[in-house]
Structures are given as structure tokens and as C-alpha cells.
Tab-separated table of N, CA and C in Angstrom:
chain	number	residue	atom	x	y	z
A	1	UNK	N	-13.048	91.603	65.116
A	1	UNK	CA	-14.473	91.663	64.869
A	1	UNK	C	-14.898	90.591	63.857
A	2	UNK	N	-14.132	90.473	62.763
A	2	UNK	CA	-14.433	89.483	61.731
A	2	UNK	C	-14.327	88.071	62.301
A	3	UNK	N	-13.293	87.828	63.101
A	3	UNK	CA	-13.125	86.515	63.721
A	3	UNK	C	-14.280	86.191	64.664
A	4	UNK	N	-14.763	87.196	65.362
A	4	UNK	CA	-15.888	86.982	66.269
A	4	UNK	C	-17.147	86.601	65.481
A	5	UNK	N	-17.408	87.257	64.395
A	5	UNK	CA	-18.573	86.954	63.560
A	5	UNK	C	-18.453	85.546	62.976
A	6	UNK	N	-17.261	85.210	62.493
A	6	UNK	CA	-17.042	83.854	61.949
A	6	UNK	C	-17.253	82.813	63.047
A	7	UNK	N	-16.768	83.098	64.250
A	7	UNK	CA	-16.958	82.185	65.378
A	7	UNK	C	-18.417	81.988	65.719
A	8	UNK	N	-19.194	83.051	65.711
A	8	UNK	CA	-20.635	82.949	65.990
A	8	UNK	C	-21.353	82.150	64.908
A	9	UNK	N	-21.004	82.400	63.658
A	9	UNK	CA	-21.616	81.650	62.560
A	9	UNK	C	-21.288	80.162	62.661
A	10	UNK	N	-20.022	79.862	62.926
A	10	UNK	CA	-19.606	78.467	63.050
A	10	UNK	C	-20.312	77.786	64.222
A	11	UNK	N	-20.405	78.474	65.342
A	11	UNK	CA	-21.110	77.933	66.509
A	11	UNK	C	-22.580	77.676	66.221
A	12	UNK	N	-23.206	78.578	65.476
A	12	UNK	CA	-24.611	78.392	65.097
A	12	UNK	C	-24.809	77.208	64.178
A	13	UNK	N	-23.881	77.008	63.265
A	13	UNK	CA	-23.969	75.867	62.342
A	13	UNK	C	-23.820	74.560	63.101
A	14	UNK	N	-22.854	74.496	63.999
A	14	UNK	CA	-22.630	73.283	64.790
A	14	UNK	C	-23.856	72.983	65.657
A	15	UNK	N	-24.390	73.993	66.311
A	15	UNK	CA	-25.572	73.791	67.165
A	15	UNK	C	-26.775	73.358	66.337
A	16	UNK	N	-26.927	73.971	65.156
A	16	UNK	CA	-28.026	73.588	64.273
A	16	UNK	C	-27.924	72.140	63.838
A	17	UNK	N	-26.703	71.690	63.544
A	17	UNK	CA	-26.496	70.288	63.146
A	17	UNK	C	-26.821	69.353	64.306
A	18	UNK	N	-26.484	69.742	65.527
A	18	UNK	CA	-26.824	68.935	66.699
A	18	UNK	C	-28.333	68.803	66.852
A	19	UNK	N	-29.059	69.884	66.623
A	19	UNK	CA	-30.517	69.850	66.706
A	19	UNK	C	-31.108	68.925	65.645
A	20	UNK	N	-30.571	68.993	64.443
A	20	UNK	CA	-31.046	68.123	63.352
A	20	UNK	C	-30.764	66.665	63.690
A	21	UNK	N	-29.564	66.365	64.173
A	21	UNK	CA	-29.219	64.993	64.545
A	21	UNK	C	-30.104	64.479	65.678
A	22	UNK	N	-30.391	65.341	66.649
A	22	UNK	CA	-31.282	64.954	67.745
A	22	UNK	C	-32.676	64.630	67.251
A	23	UNK	N	-33.176	65.411	66.299
A	23	UNK	CA	-34.504	65.155	65.738
A	23	UNK	C	-34.517	63.846	64.953
A	24	UNK	N	-33.455	63.581	64.207
A	24	UNK	CA	-33.379	62.324	63.443
A	24	UNK	C	-33.353	61.127	64.383
A	25	UNK	N	-32.644	61.271	65.490
A	25	UNK	CA	-32.585	60.179	66.468
A	25	UNK	C	-33.953	59.947	67.105
A	26	UNK	N	-34.651	61.026	67.460
A	26	UNK	CA	-36.006	60.882	68.026
A	26	UNK	C	-36.937	60.208	67.024
A	27	UNK	N	-36.858	60.583	65.745
A	27	UNK	CA	-37.700	59.957	64.719
A	27	UNK	C	-37.394	58.473	64.585
A	28	UNK	N	-36.132	58.115	64.655
A	28	UNK	CA	-35.745	56.704	64.586
A	28	UNK	C	-36.325	55.944	65.778
A	29	UNK	N	-36.231	56.531	66.960
A	29	UNK	CA	-36.815	55.914	68.150
A	29	UNK	C	-38.322	55.759	68.026
A	30	UNK	N	-38.979	56.744	67.423
A	30	UNK	CA	-40.429	56.665	67.207
A	30	UNK	C	-40.783	55.561	66.227
A	31	UNK	N	-39.929	55.333	65.212
A	31	UNK	CA	-40.158	54.226	64.272
A	31	UNK	C	-40.161	52.893	65.013
A	32	UNK	N	-39.165	52.687	65.872
A	32	UNK	CA	-39.078	51.447	66.645
A	32	UNK	C	-40.281	51.322	67.587
A	33	UNK	N	-40.643	52.408	68.232
A	33	UNK	CA	-41.768	52.398	69.168
A	33	UNK	C	-43.083	52.097	68.447
A	34	UNK	N	-43.274	52.633	67.255
A	34	UNK	CA	-44.505	52.389	66.492
A	34	UNK	C	-44.658	50.903	66.160
A	35	UNK	N	-43.550	50.233	65.850
A	35	UNK	CA	-43.599	48.790	65.564
A	35	UNK	C	-44.021	48.037	66.815
A	36	UNK	N	-43.464	48.414	67.942
A	36	UNK	CA	-43.805	47.759	69.214
A	36	UNK	C	-45.289	47.955	69.539
A	37	UNK	N	-45.792	49.164	69.383
A	37	UNK	CA	-47.200	49.448	69.660
A	37	UNK	C	-48.094	48.651	68.711
A	38	UNK	N	-47.732	48.594	67.429
A	38	UNK	CA	-48.527	47.838	66.449
A	38	UNK	C	-48.562	46.352	66.818
A	39	UNK	N	-47.423	45.808	67.220
A	39	UNK	CA	-47.340	44.402	67.612
A	39	UNK	C	-48.285	44.101	68.772
A	40	UNK	N	-48.174	44.888	69.841
A	40	UNK	CA	-48.990	44.612	71.029
A	40	UNK	C	-50.468	44.941	70.809
A	41	UNK	N	-50.764	45.922	70.001
A	41	UNK	CA	-52.166	46.246	69.701
A	41	UNK	C	-52.810	45.120	68.907
A	42	UNK	N	-52.093	44.611	67.924
A	42	UNK	CA	-52.609	43.495	67.118
A	42	UNK	C	-52.823	42.268	68.012
A	43	UNK	N	-51.834	41.972	68.839
A	43	UNK	CA	-51.929	40.818	69.731
A	43	UNK	C	-53.108	40.959	70.691
A	44	UNK	N	-53.318	42.158	71.187
A	44	UNK	CA	-54.434	42.401	72.103
A	44	UNK	C	-55.778	42.220	71.401
A	45	UNK	N	-55.883	42.727	70.188
A	45	UNK	CA	-57.157	42.659	69.460
A	45	UNK	C	-57.471	41.255	68.938
A	46	UNK	N	-56.471	40.569	68.378
A	46	UNK	CA	-56.722	39.293	67.697
A	46	UNK	C	-56.216	38.070	68.448
A	47	UNK	N	-55.597	38.263	69.605
A	47	UNK	CA	-55.078	37.161	70.427
A	47	UNK	C	-54.104	36.278	69.654
A	48	UNK	N	-53.360	36.903	68.772
A	48	UNK	CA	-52.345	36.219	67.982
A	48	UNK	C	-51.311	37.249	67.544
A	49	UNK	N	-50.144	36.783	67.198
A	49	UNK	CA	-49.106	37.697	66.733
A	49	UNK	C	-49.256	37.962	65.241
A	50	UNK	N	-49.058	39.197	64.816
A	50	UNK	CA	-49.097	39.471	63.382
A	50	UNK	C	-47.970	38.714	62.680
A	51	UNK	N	-48.296	38.146	61.532
A	51	UNK	CA	-47.341	37.313	60.806
A	51	UNK	C	-47.493	35.853	61.179
A	52	UNK	N	-47.734	35.564	62.450
A	52	UNK	CA	-47.892	34.203	62.965
A	52	UNK	C	-49.365	33.804	63.058
A	53	UNK	N	-50.255	34.709	62.706
A	53	UNK	CA	-51.697	34.524	62.875
A	53	UNK	C	-52.236	33.550	61.822
A	54	UNK	N	-52.611	32.343	62.276
A	54	UNK	CA	-53.123	31.304	61.374
A	54	UNK	C	-54.450	31.693	60.736
A	55	UNK	N	-55.255	32.483	61.436
A	55	UNK	CA	-56.585	32.847	60.943
A	55	UNK	C	-56.629	34.285	60.419
A	56	UNK	N	-55.497	34.805	59.981
A	56	UNK	CA	-55.439	36.197	59.524
A	56	UNK	C	-56.403	36.455	58.368
A	57	UNK	N	-56.580	35.483	57.485
A	57	UNK	CA	-57.472	35.683	56.333
A	57	UNK	C	-58.940	35.687	56.742
A	58	UNK	N	-59.265	35.168	57.926
A	58	UNK	CA	-60.653	35.249	58.391
A	58	UNK	C	-60.937	36.634	58.987
A	59	UNK	N	-59.884	37.322	59.433
A	59	UNK	CA	-60.015	38.690	59.931
A	59	UNK	C	-60.147	39.640	58.752
A	60	UNK	N	-59.325	39.439	57.735
A	60	UNK	CA	-59.364	40.240	56.507
A	60	UNK	C	-59.014	39.315	55.354
A	61	UNK	N	-59.925	39.136	54.396
A	61	UNK	CA	-59.674	38.196	53.294
A	61	UNK	C	-58.448	38.537	52.443
A	62	UNK	N	-57.967	39.757	52.544
A	62	UNK	CA	-56.776	40.142	51.774
A	62	UNK	C	-55.483	39.667	52.436
A	63	UNK	N	-55.565	39.207	53.677
A	63	UNK	CA	-54.365	38.814	54.418
A	63	UNK	C	-53.831	37.476	53.930
A	64	UNK	N	-52.527	37.430	53.769
A	64	UNK	CA	-51.852	36.176	53.453
A	64	UNK	C	-51.493	35.493	54.761
A	65	UNK	N	-51.536	34.177	54.753
A	65	UNK	CA	-51.128	33.410	55.925
A	65	UNK	C	-49.746	32.846	55.622
A	66	UNK	N	-48.861	32.923	56.583
A	66	UNK	CA	-47.497	32.441	56.387
A	66	UNK	C	-47.506	30.953	56.060
A	67	UNK	N	-46.571	30.533	55.243
A	67	UNK	CA	-46.447	29.114	54.926
A	67	UNK	C	-45.040	28.592	55.206
A	68	UNK	N	-44.140	29.475	55.588
A	68	UNK	CA	-42.794	29.025	55.946
A	68	UNK	C	-42.368	29.678	57.246
A	69	UNK	N	-41.737	28.989	58.122
A	69	UNK	CA	-41.620	27.535	58.114
A	69	UNK	C	-42.938	26.900	58.556
A	70	UNK	N	-43.425	25.931	57.815
A	70	UNK	CA	-44.781	25.394	58.025
A	70	UNK	C	-44.973	24.776	59.407
A	71	UNK	N	-43.945	24.223	59.982
A	71	UNK	CA	-44.077	23.579	61.298
A	71	UNK	C	-44.177	24.583	62.436
A	72	UNK	N	-43.971	25.870	62.142
A	72	UNK	CA	-43.931	26.856	63.212
A	72	UNK	C	-45.061	27.877	63.144
A	73	UNK	N	-45.987	27.737	62.243
A	73	UNK	CA	-47.077	28.696	62.115
A	73	UNK	C	-48.006	28.560	63.322
A	74	UNK	N	-48.313	29.670	63.956
A	74	UNK	CA	-49.193	29.675	65.118
A	74	UNK	C	-48.503	29.296	66.415
A	75	UNK	N	-47.179	29.369	66.466
A	75	UNK	CA	-46.444	28.955	67.662
A	75	UNK	C	-46.181	30.093	68.650
A	76	UNK	N	-46.745	31.281	68.379
A	76	UNK	CA	-46.563	32.400	69.298
A	76	UNK	C	-45.238	33.116	69.128
A	77	UNK	N	-44.608	32.905	67.993
A	77	UNK	CA	-43.342	33.575	67.671
A	77	UNK	C	-43.436	34.123	66.251
A	78	UNK	N	-42.680	35.157	65.969
A	78	UNK	CA	-42.599	35.693	64.610
A	78	UNK	C	-41.329	35.116	64.010
A	79	UNK	N	-41.481	33.978	63.317
A	79	UNK	CA	-40.332	33.267	62.767
A	79	UNK	C	-39.908	33.857	61.428
A	80	UNK	N	-38.669	33.621	61.084
A	80	UNK	CA	-38.075	34.150	59.860
A	80	UNK	C	-37.088	35.251	60.202
A	81	UNK	N	-36.176	35.490	59.283
A	81	UNK	CA	-35.184	36.558	59.497
A	81	UNK	C	-35.872	37.909	59.524
A	82	UNK	N	-35.347	38.832	60.310
A	82	UNK	CA	-35.942	40.165	60.422
A	82	UNK	C	-35.931	40.900	59.094
A	83	UNK	N	-34.985	40.603	58.240
A	83	UNK	CA	-34.878	41.276	56.947
A	83	UNK	C	-35.251	40.346	55.796
A	84	UNK	N	-36.124	39.388	56.074
A	84	UNK	CA	-36.519	38.399	55.076
A	84	UNK	C	-37.139	39.054	53.842
A	85	UNK	N	-36.854	38.473	52.703
A	85	UNK	CA	-37.492	38.892	51.449
A	85	UNK	C	-38.390	37.775	50.927
A	86	UNK	N	-38.554	36.724	51.704
A	86	UNK	CA	-39.416	35.599	51.332
A	86	UNK	C	-40.851	35.945	51.718
A	87	UNK	N	-41.720	36.132	50.739
A	87	UNK	CA	-43.077	36.639	50.963
A	87	UNK	C	-43.952	35.732	51.821
A	88	UNK	N	-43.523	34.505	52.070
A	88	UNK	CA	-44.315	33.597	52.894
A	88	UNK	C	-43.811	33.505	54.331
A	89	UNK	N	-42.751	34.252	54.669
A	89	UNK	CA	-42.218	34.247	56.039
A	89	UNK	C	-43.090	35.075	56.969
A	90	UNK	N	-43.211	34.617	58.210
A	90	UNK	CA	-43.980	35.339	59.221
A	90	UNK	C	-43.417	36.740	59.453
A	91	UNK	N	-42.100	36.852	59.484
A	91	UNK	CA	-41.472	38.149	59.753
A	91	UNK	C	-41.762	39.151	58.633
A	92	UNK	N	-42.002	38.665	57.438
A	92	UNK	CA	-42.335	39.555	56.321
A	92	UNK	C	-43.833	39.868	56.317
A	93	UNK	N	-44.661	38.868	56.615
A	93	UNK	CA	-46.116	39.080	56.622
A	93	UNK	C	-46.588	39.881	57.839
A	94	UNK	N	-45.726	40.026	58.834
A	94	UNK	CA	-46.020	40.889	59.980
A	94	UNK	C	-46.533	42.239	59.490
A	95	UNK	N	-45.855	42.831	58.500
A	95	UNK	CA	-46.191	44.170	58.013
A	95	UNK	C	-47.571	44.204	57.381
A	96	UNK	N	-47.914	43.184	56.617
A	96	UNK	CA	-49.234	43.153	55.993
A	96	UNK	C	-50.331	43.068	57.059
A	97	UNK	N	-50.134	42.220	58.039
A	97	UNK	CA	-51.159	42.024	59.068
A	97	UNK	C	-51.410	43.297	59.881
A	98	UNK	N	-50.333	43.961	60.308
A	98	UNK	CA	-50.543	45.183	61.108
A	98	UNK	C	-51.098	46.330	60.248
A	99	UNK	N	-50.790	46.320	58.974
A	99	UNK	CA	-51.332	47.363	58.081
A	99	UNK	C	-52.807	47.117	57.795
A	100	UNK	N	-53.187	45.883	57.548
A	100	UNK	CA	-54.603	45.565	57.325
A	100	UNK	C	-55.439	45.859	58.569
A	101	UNK	N	-54.834	45.687	59.737
A	101	UNK	CA	-55.533	45.970	60.991
A	101	UNK	C	-55.590	47.473	61.284
A	102	UNK	N	-54.870	48.274	60.494
A	102	UNK	CA	-54.901	49.726	60.657
A	102	UNK	C	-53.912	50.272	61.675
A	103	UNK	N	-52.954	49.468	62.109
A	103	UNK	CA	-51.996	49.925	63.110
A	103	UNK	C	-50.795	50.648	62.506
A	104	UNK	N	-50.461	50.339	61.265
A	104	UNK	CA	-49.376	51.015	60.549
A	104	UNK	C	-49.830	51.250	59.117
A	105	UNK	N	-49.192	52.172	58.448
A	105	UNK	CA	-49.531	52.431	57.051
A	105	UNK	C	-48.447	51.863	56.156
A	106	UNK	N	-48.784	51.659	54.897
A	106	UNK	CA	-47.827	51.152	53.916
A	106	UNK	C	-48.494	50.170	52.983
A	107	UNK	N	-47.714	49.656	52.070
A	107	UNK	CA	-48.203	48.722	51.061
A	107	UNK	C	-48.685	47.422	51.700
A	108	UNK	N	-49.732	46.845	51.129
A	108	UNK	CA	-50.283	45.580	51.620
A	108	UNK	C	-49.736	44.380	50.849
A	109	UNK	N	-49.051	44.629	49.753
A	109	UNK	CA	-48.573	43.555	48.886
A	109	UNK	C	-47.084	43.276	49.132
A	110	UNK	N	-46.764	42.086	49.652
A	110	UNK	CA	-45.353	41.760	49.909
A	110	UNK	C	-44.480	41.822	48.650
A	111	UNK	N	-45.076	41.720	47.471
A	111	UNK	CA	-44.300	41.779	46.229
A	111	UNK	C	-43.962	43.211	45.822
A	112	UNK	N	-44.559	44.188	46.483
A	112	UNK	CA	-44.294	45.602	46.183
A	112	UNK	C	-42.871	45.956	46.627
A	113	UNK	N	-42.079	46.626	45.765
A	113	UNK	CA	-40.708	46.980	46.152
A	113	UNK	C	-40.635	47.896	47.386
A	114	UNK	N	-41.704	48.625	47.679
A	114	UNK	CA	-41.727	49.515	48.840
A	114	UNK	C	-42.428	48.880	50.043
A	115	UNK	N	-42.613	47.563	50.018
A	115	UNK	CA	-43.347	46.867	51.075
A	115	UNK	C	-42.614	46.934	52.427
A	116	UNK	N	-41.328	46.609	52.436
A	116	UNK	CA	-40.567	46.637	53.694
A	116	UNK	C	-40.391	48.078	54.134
A	117	UNK	N	-40.736	48.384	55.391
A	117	UNK	CA	-40.592	49.768	55.855
A	117	UNK	C	-39.126	50.181	55.884
A	118	UNK	N	-38.926	51.462	55.715
A	118	UNK	CA	-37.573	52.023	55.695
A	118	UNK	C	-37.419	53.038	56.826
A	119	UNK	N	-36.213	53.123	57.325
A	119	UNK	CA	-35.889	54.148	58.304
A	119	UNK	C	-35.654	55.453	57.556
A	120	UNK	N	-35.480	56.520	58.276
A	120	UNK	CA	-35.181	57.812	57.647
A	120	UNK	C	-33.831	57.805	56.952
A	121	UNK	N	-33.021	56.779	57.193
A	121	UNK	CA	-31.733	56.645	56.525
A	121	UNK	C	-31.860	55.819	55.245
A	122	UNK	N	-33.099	55.395	54.934
A	122	UNK	CA	-33.343	54.605	53.727
A	122	UNK	C	-32.993	53.140	53.875
A	123	UNK	N	-32.826	52.683	55.111
A	123	UNK	CA	-32.465	51.286	55.350
A	123	UNK	C	-33.678	50.511	55.856
A	124	UNK	N	-33.609	49.200	55.747
A	124	UNK	CA	-34.720	48.320	56.092
A	124	UNK	C	-34.944	48.243	57.598
A	125	UNK	N	-36.227	48.197	57.966
A	125	UNK	CA	-36.656	47.999	59.348
A	125	UNK	C	-37.374	46.658	59.385
A	126	UNK	N	-37.126	45.840	60.389
A	126	UNK	CA	-37.760	44.522	60.442
A	126	UNK	C	-37.957	44.034	61.863
A	127	UNK	N	-38.627	42.877	61.961
A	127	UNK	CA	-38.910	42.278	63.267
A	127	UNK	C	-38.843	40.767	63.147
A	128	UNK	N	-38.436	40.113	64.216
A	128	UNK	CA	-38.382	38.655	64.252
A	128	UNK	C	-38.265	38.196	65.699
A	129	UNK	N	-38.713	36.984	65.948
A	129	UNK	CA	-38.501	36.362	67.257
A	129	UNK	C	-37.299	35.433	67.215
A	130	UNK	N	-36.740	35.238	66.032
A	130	UNK	CA	-35.574	34.379	65.876
A	130	UNK	C	-34.340	35.150	66.323
A	131	UNK	N	-33.595	34.597	67.248
A	131	UNK	CA	-32.413	35.282	67.758
A	131	UNK	C	-31.363	35.358	66.670
A	132	UNK	N	-31.000	36.574	66.313
A	132	UNK	CA	-29.963	36.772	65.306
A	132	UNK	C	-28.887	37.714	65.795
A	133	UNK	N	-29.057	38.278	66.942
A	133	UNK	CA	-28.102	39.249	67.458
A	133	UNK	C	-27.135	38.499	68.365
A	134	UNK	N	-25.919	38.312	67.883
A	134	UNK	CA	-24.953	37.529	68.642
A	134	UNK	C	-23.718	38.316	69.032
A	135	UNK	N	-23.423	39.374	68.332
A	135	UNK	CA	-22.188	40.063	68.642
A	135	UNK	C	-22.333	41.559	68.564
A	136	UNK	N	-21.615	42.292	69.307
A	136	UNK	CA	-20.570	41.783	70.197
A	136	UNK	C	-21.128	41.099	71.441
A	137	UNK	N	-22.389	41.329	71.769
A	137	UNK	CA	-23.022	40.678	72.911
A	137	UNK	C	-24.390	40.172	72.479
A	138	UNK	N	-24.705	38.919	72.793
A	138	UNK	CA	-26.012	38.369	72.447
A	138	UNK	C	-27.096	39.106	73.214
A	139	UNK	N	-28.259	39.271	72.582
A	139	UNK	CA	-29.379	39.974	73.215
A	139	UNK	C	-30.543	39.024	73.412
A	140	UNK	N	-31.164	39.125	74.561
A	140	UNK	CA	-32.366	38.363	74.831
A	140	UNK	C	-33.565	39.198	74.421
A	141	UNK	N	-34.681	38.532	74.227
A	141	UNK	CA	-35.917	39.238	73.925
A	141	UNK	C	-36.838	38.350	73.118
A	142	UNK	N	-38.123	38.509	73.352
A	142	UNK	CA	-39.088	37.702	72.634
A	142	UNK	C	-39.228	38.176	71.193
A	143	UNK	N	-39.142	39.477	70.975
A	143	UNK	CA	-39.253	40.060	69.637
A	143	UNK	C	-38.121	41.057	69.454
A	144	UNK	N	-37.418	40.952	68.350
A	144	UNK	CA	-36.320	41.856	68.056
A	144	UNK	C	-36.715	42.759	66.900
A	145	UNK	N	-36.735	44.055	67.134
A	145	UNK	CA	-36.983	45.030	66.079
A	145	UNK	C	-35.607	45.516	65.645
A	146	UNK	N	-35.313	45.363	64.378
A	146	UNK	CA	-33.967	45.619	63.888
A	146	UNK	C	-33.974	46.576	62.707
A	147	UNK	N	-32.850	47.220	62.511
A	147	UNK	CA	-32.606	48.052	61.338
A	147	UNK	C	-31.133	47.950	61.020
A	148	UNK	N	-30.819	48.000	59.746
A	148	UNK	CA	-29.410	47.973	59.378
A	148	UNK	C	-29.020	49.313	58.773
A	149	UNK	N	-27.725	49.557	58.757
A	149	UNK	CA	-27.214	50.755	58.125
A	149	UNK	C	-27.471	52.045	58.892
A	150	UNK	N	-27.633	51.959	60.203
A	150	UNK	CA	-27.814	53.161	61.012
A	150	UNK	C	-26.422	53.673	61.380
A	151	UNK	N	-26.095	54.921	61.033
A	151	UNK	CA	-24.778	55.446	61.399
A	151	UNK	C	-24.536	55.345	62.902
A	152	UNK	N	-23.300	55.031	63.273
A	152	UNK	CA	-22.942	54.785	64.668
A	152	UNK	C	-23.335	55.885	65.632
A	153	UNK	N	-23.153	57.153	65.246
A	153	UNK	CA	-23.472	58.230	66.187
A	153	UNK	C	-24.964	58.277	66.483
A	154	UNK	N	-25.804	57.895	65.509
A	154	UNK	CA	-27.248	57.874	65.740
A	154	UNK	C	-27.646	56.668	66.583
A	155	UNK	N	-26.992	55.539	66.344
A	155	UNK	CA	-27.267	54.347	67.156
A	155	UNK	C	-26.902	54.604	68.616
A	156	UNK	N	-25.784	55.264	68.840
A	156	UNK	CA	-25.363	55.570	70.212
A	156	UNK	C	-26.331	56.552	70.869
A	157	UNK	N	-26.750	57.584	70.132
A	157	UNK	CA	-27.718	58.546	70.678
A	157	UNK	C	-29.039	57.849	71.006
A	158	UNK	N	-29.473	56.952	70.127
A	158	UNK	CA	-30.715	56.226	70.364
A	158	UNK	C	-30.597	55.356	71.606
A	159	UNK	N	-29.457	54.710	71.772
A	159	UNK	CA	-29.239	53.892	72.955
A	159	UNK	C	-29.296	54.738	74.224
A	160	UNK	N	-28.769	55.936	74.169
A	160	UNK	CA	-28.835	56.829	75.327
A	160	UNK	C	-30.262	57.275	75.616
A	161	UNK	N	-31.076	57.475	74.560
A	161	UNK	CA	-32.440	57.957	74.739
A	161	UNK	C	-33.389	56.883	75.242
A	162	UNK	N	-33.259	55.653	74.732
A	162	UNK	CA	-34.263	54.629	75.046
A	162	UNK	C	-33.761	53.502	75.919
A	163	UNK	N	-32.463	53.500	76.219
A	163	UNK	CA	-31.920	52.393	76.999
A	163	UNK	C	-30.942	52.953	78.029
A	164	UNK	N	-29.958	52.168	78.362
A	164	UNK	CA	-29.025	52.552	79.411
A	164	UNK	C	-27.755	53.217	78.901
A	165	UNK	N	-27.615	53.347	77.589
A	165	UNK	CA	-26.420	53.946	77.023
A	165	UNK	C	-25.223	53.023	76.985
A	166	UNK	N	-25.397	51.781	77.443
A	166	UNK	CA	-24.328	50.790	77.414
A	166	UNK	C	-24.452	49.988	76.122
A	167	UNK	N	-23.706	50.387	75.095
A	167	UNK	CA	-23.801	49.727	73.799
A	167	UNK	C	-23.284	48.316	73.845
């Protein structure tokens, strides 16, 4: 009888942990999806990409216009590393532009320590058009939404939910 009760309790704990992990994975997927929606909504409204928008300050005077790399501003790409900390990079100013447009919430000041969005794991979330994903298999795509420090089991679950499950 005691063993049966212990077995039921253990089974309930394991199932509860699976439910929590599933919810965390769904939230992570929603974070990625929200960035995609913000990107396309901004592009639809302003006919330019957030971060790459040369006339962003004419839309909202508080918006900073990217200055690095200067030869690539307005080229239809979000240049700069996805995890850039350089406040003049397009990939970093992406967040300010979509927030000023009302598509995402968060700090408007790139100098704010909480400016870069975080995943539920406390790791950085970013976007870039610069190809940085090379291994184990290079990935194609016009815009790469990235996060670092995602535990493997959650990354695999996310891949199963939003893609083909082939990591």
C-alpha cells in the first residue's frame, strides 16, 4: 500500500514537471513568434525594416538611426550581430524601433541594462540578417531570431513544436 502511494506521488510529480516544461517551451515559441510578428508589422506599416529604417526619427523623434555599418543602412537587411551590444547597430536598434511603434514592450534606451529582451531562461534574445549560424548545419533565412543558453531539452521540444523536429 505504501509503495503504491509513493508510486502515485512520484508519477504525479513527473507528470507535473512535464506540464511545466511544455508550458515553458510554448512561452519560448511565443517569444520567437512575437519578434516575427513585430518585424513584419513594422515593415508593413513603414515600408522599411526596424533597425534598418533610415527615416525612423521622422516616424518618432525619439528613434535613433543606425550608424554602423554606415555603408549598409537602408539596404533591406538587419545588419549587425544578433547579440550586439553596440548601440548604433541595426540589430540592436531593431528593439527600439518596434517598441516605439507599439509592437513590443520594453525599454526604449539602448543604454539601459534591461534593453535587450530576455527569454524566460534569462538569456538574450536577438535578431539579425547576418548569417551567423554555421554549425552543425548552416541555416538559410533572411532574418535569424536567436537566443543563447536555451537548455537542450527545451530547444528540442521547441523544434518539434514549430519545425520538423530535425535538429
